[in-house]
Coordinates of C-alpha atoms in Angstrom, one line a residue:
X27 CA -22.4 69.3 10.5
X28 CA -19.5 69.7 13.2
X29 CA -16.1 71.2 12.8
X30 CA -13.6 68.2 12.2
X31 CA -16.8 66.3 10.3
X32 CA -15.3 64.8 7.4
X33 CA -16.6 64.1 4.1
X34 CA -16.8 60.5 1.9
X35 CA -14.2 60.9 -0.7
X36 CA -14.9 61.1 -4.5
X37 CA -12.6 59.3 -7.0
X38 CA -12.5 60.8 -10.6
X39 CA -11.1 58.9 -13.6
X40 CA -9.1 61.5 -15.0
X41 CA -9.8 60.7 -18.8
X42 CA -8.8 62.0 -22.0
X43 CA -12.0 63.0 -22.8
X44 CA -12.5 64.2 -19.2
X45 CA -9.9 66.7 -19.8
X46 CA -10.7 68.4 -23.5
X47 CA -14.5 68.3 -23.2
X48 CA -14.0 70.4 -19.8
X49 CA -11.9 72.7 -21.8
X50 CA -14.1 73.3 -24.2
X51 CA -17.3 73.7 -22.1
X52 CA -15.6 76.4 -20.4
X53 CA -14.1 77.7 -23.6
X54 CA -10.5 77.1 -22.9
X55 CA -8.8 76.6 -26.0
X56 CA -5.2 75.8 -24.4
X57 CA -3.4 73.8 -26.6
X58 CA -2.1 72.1 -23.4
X59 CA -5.5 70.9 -23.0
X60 CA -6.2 68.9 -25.9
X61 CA -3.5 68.2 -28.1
X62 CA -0.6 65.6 -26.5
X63 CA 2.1 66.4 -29.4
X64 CA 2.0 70.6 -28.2
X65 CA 1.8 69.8 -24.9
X66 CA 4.5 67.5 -24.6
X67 CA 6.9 70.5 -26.9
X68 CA 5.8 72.7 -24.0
X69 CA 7.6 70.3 -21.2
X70 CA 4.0 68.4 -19.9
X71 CA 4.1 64.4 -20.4
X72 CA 0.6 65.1 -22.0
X73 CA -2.5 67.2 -21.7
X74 CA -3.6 68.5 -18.8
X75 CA -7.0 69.1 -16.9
X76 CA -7.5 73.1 -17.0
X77 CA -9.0 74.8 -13.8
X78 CA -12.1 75.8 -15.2
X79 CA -12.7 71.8 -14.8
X80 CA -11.6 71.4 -11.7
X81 CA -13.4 74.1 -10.3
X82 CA -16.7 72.3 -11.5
X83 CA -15.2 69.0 -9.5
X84 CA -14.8 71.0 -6.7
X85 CA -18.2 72.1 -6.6
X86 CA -19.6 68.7 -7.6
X87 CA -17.9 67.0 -5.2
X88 CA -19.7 69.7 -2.7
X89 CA -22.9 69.8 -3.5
X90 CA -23.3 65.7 -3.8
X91 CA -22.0 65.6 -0.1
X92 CA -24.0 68.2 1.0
X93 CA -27.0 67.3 -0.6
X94 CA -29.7 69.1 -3.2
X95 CA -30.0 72.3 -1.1
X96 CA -26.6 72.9 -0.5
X97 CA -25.6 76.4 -2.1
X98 CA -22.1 77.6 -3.2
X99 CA -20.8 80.8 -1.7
X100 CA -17.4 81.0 -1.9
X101 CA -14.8 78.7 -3.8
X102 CA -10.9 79.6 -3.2
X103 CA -8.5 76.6 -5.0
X104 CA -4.9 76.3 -6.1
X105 CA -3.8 74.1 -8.3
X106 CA -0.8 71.7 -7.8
X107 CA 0.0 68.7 -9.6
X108 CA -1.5 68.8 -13.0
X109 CA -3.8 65.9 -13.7
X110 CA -2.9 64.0 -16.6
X111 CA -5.0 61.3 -18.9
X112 CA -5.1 58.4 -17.0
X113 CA -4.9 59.5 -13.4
X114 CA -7.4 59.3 -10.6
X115 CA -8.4 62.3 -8.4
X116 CA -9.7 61.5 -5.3
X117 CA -11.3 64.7 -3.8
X118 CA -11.7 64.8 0.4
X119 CA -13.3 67.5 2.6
X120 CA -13.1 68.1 6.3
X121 CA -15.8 70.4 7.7
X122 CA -13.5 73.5 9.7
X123 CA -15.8 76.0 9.8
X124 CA -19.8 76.6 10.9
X125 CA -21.7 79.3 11.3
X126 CA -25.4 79.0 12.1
X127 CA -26.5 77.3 8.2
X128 CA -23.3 78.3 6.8
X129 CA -20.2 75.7 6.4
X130 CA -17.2 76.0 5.3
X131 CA -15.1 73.0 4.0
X132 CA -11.2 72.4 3.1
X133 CA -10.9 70.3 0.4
X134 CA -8.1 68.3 -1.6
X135 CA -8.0 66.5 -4.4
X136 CA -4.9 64.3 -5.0
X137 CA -3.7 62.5 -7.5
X138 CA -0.5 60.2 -8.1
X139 CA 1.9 62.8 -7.8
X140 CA 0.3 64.6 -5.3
X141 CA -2.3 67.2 -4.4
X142 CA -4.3 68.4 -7.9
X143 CA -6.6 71.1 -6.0
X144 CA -6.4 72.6 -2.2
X145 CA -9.1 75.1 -1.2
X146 CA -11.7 76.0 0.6
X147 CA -15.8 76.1 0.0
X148 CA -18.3 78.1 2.0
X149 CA -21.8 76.9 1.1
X150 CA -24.9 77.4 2.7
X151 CA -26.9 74.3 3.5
X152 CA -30.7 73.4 3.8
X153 CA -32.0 73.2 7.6

């Protein structure tokens, strides 16, 4: 990998289900993430996708483009634009760092409204 080497996108239905069984698994019991009526008194259109979730995106997204012996060292996101039941994220990466087997990749993930996630991974790949 070179610095500038981009990677192949990744589109995510963002689903209903999507978003309150990745709140659960990670134990976030938001109301915002699972029931419309609460969310919608608390100023969202509907639920939305918690960070917990796309954290594990963001590191999906990474290890399929970088392959089975990739490893995760660092993940630093934000979150933006919340993603909402019937959106689709569509995660890039552009390679701006590397250091001997180390990488480090900026990545996005955008949605309708605009940019879901922006971050960076470091992650240590196989030679």
């Amino acid at each position: 990998m070179n610095v500038g080497d981009t990677l192949a996108p990744l589109e995510i239905p963002v689903t209903r289900t999507l978003i309150v069984a990745g709140a659960i698994a990670s134990r976030d019991y938001q109301d915002v993430h699972h029931d419309a009526s609460l969310a919608r008194a608390k100023g969202s259109p509907d639920i939305f996708m918690n960070i917990l979730t796309t954290n594990g995106l963001v590191g999906r997204y990474i290890t399929d483009r970088l392959g089975p012996g990739a490893v995760l060292r660092k993940v630093v996101i934000r979150l933006g634009a919340p993603n909402h039941p019937g959106d689709t994220m569509v995660l890039t990466g552009t390679v701006v760092a590397v250091d001997g087997d180390t990488v480090e990749i900026r990545v996005v993930g955008a949605n309708g409204i605009g940019h879901h996630v922006t971050g960076t991974v470091t992650a240590q790949v196989a030679a």
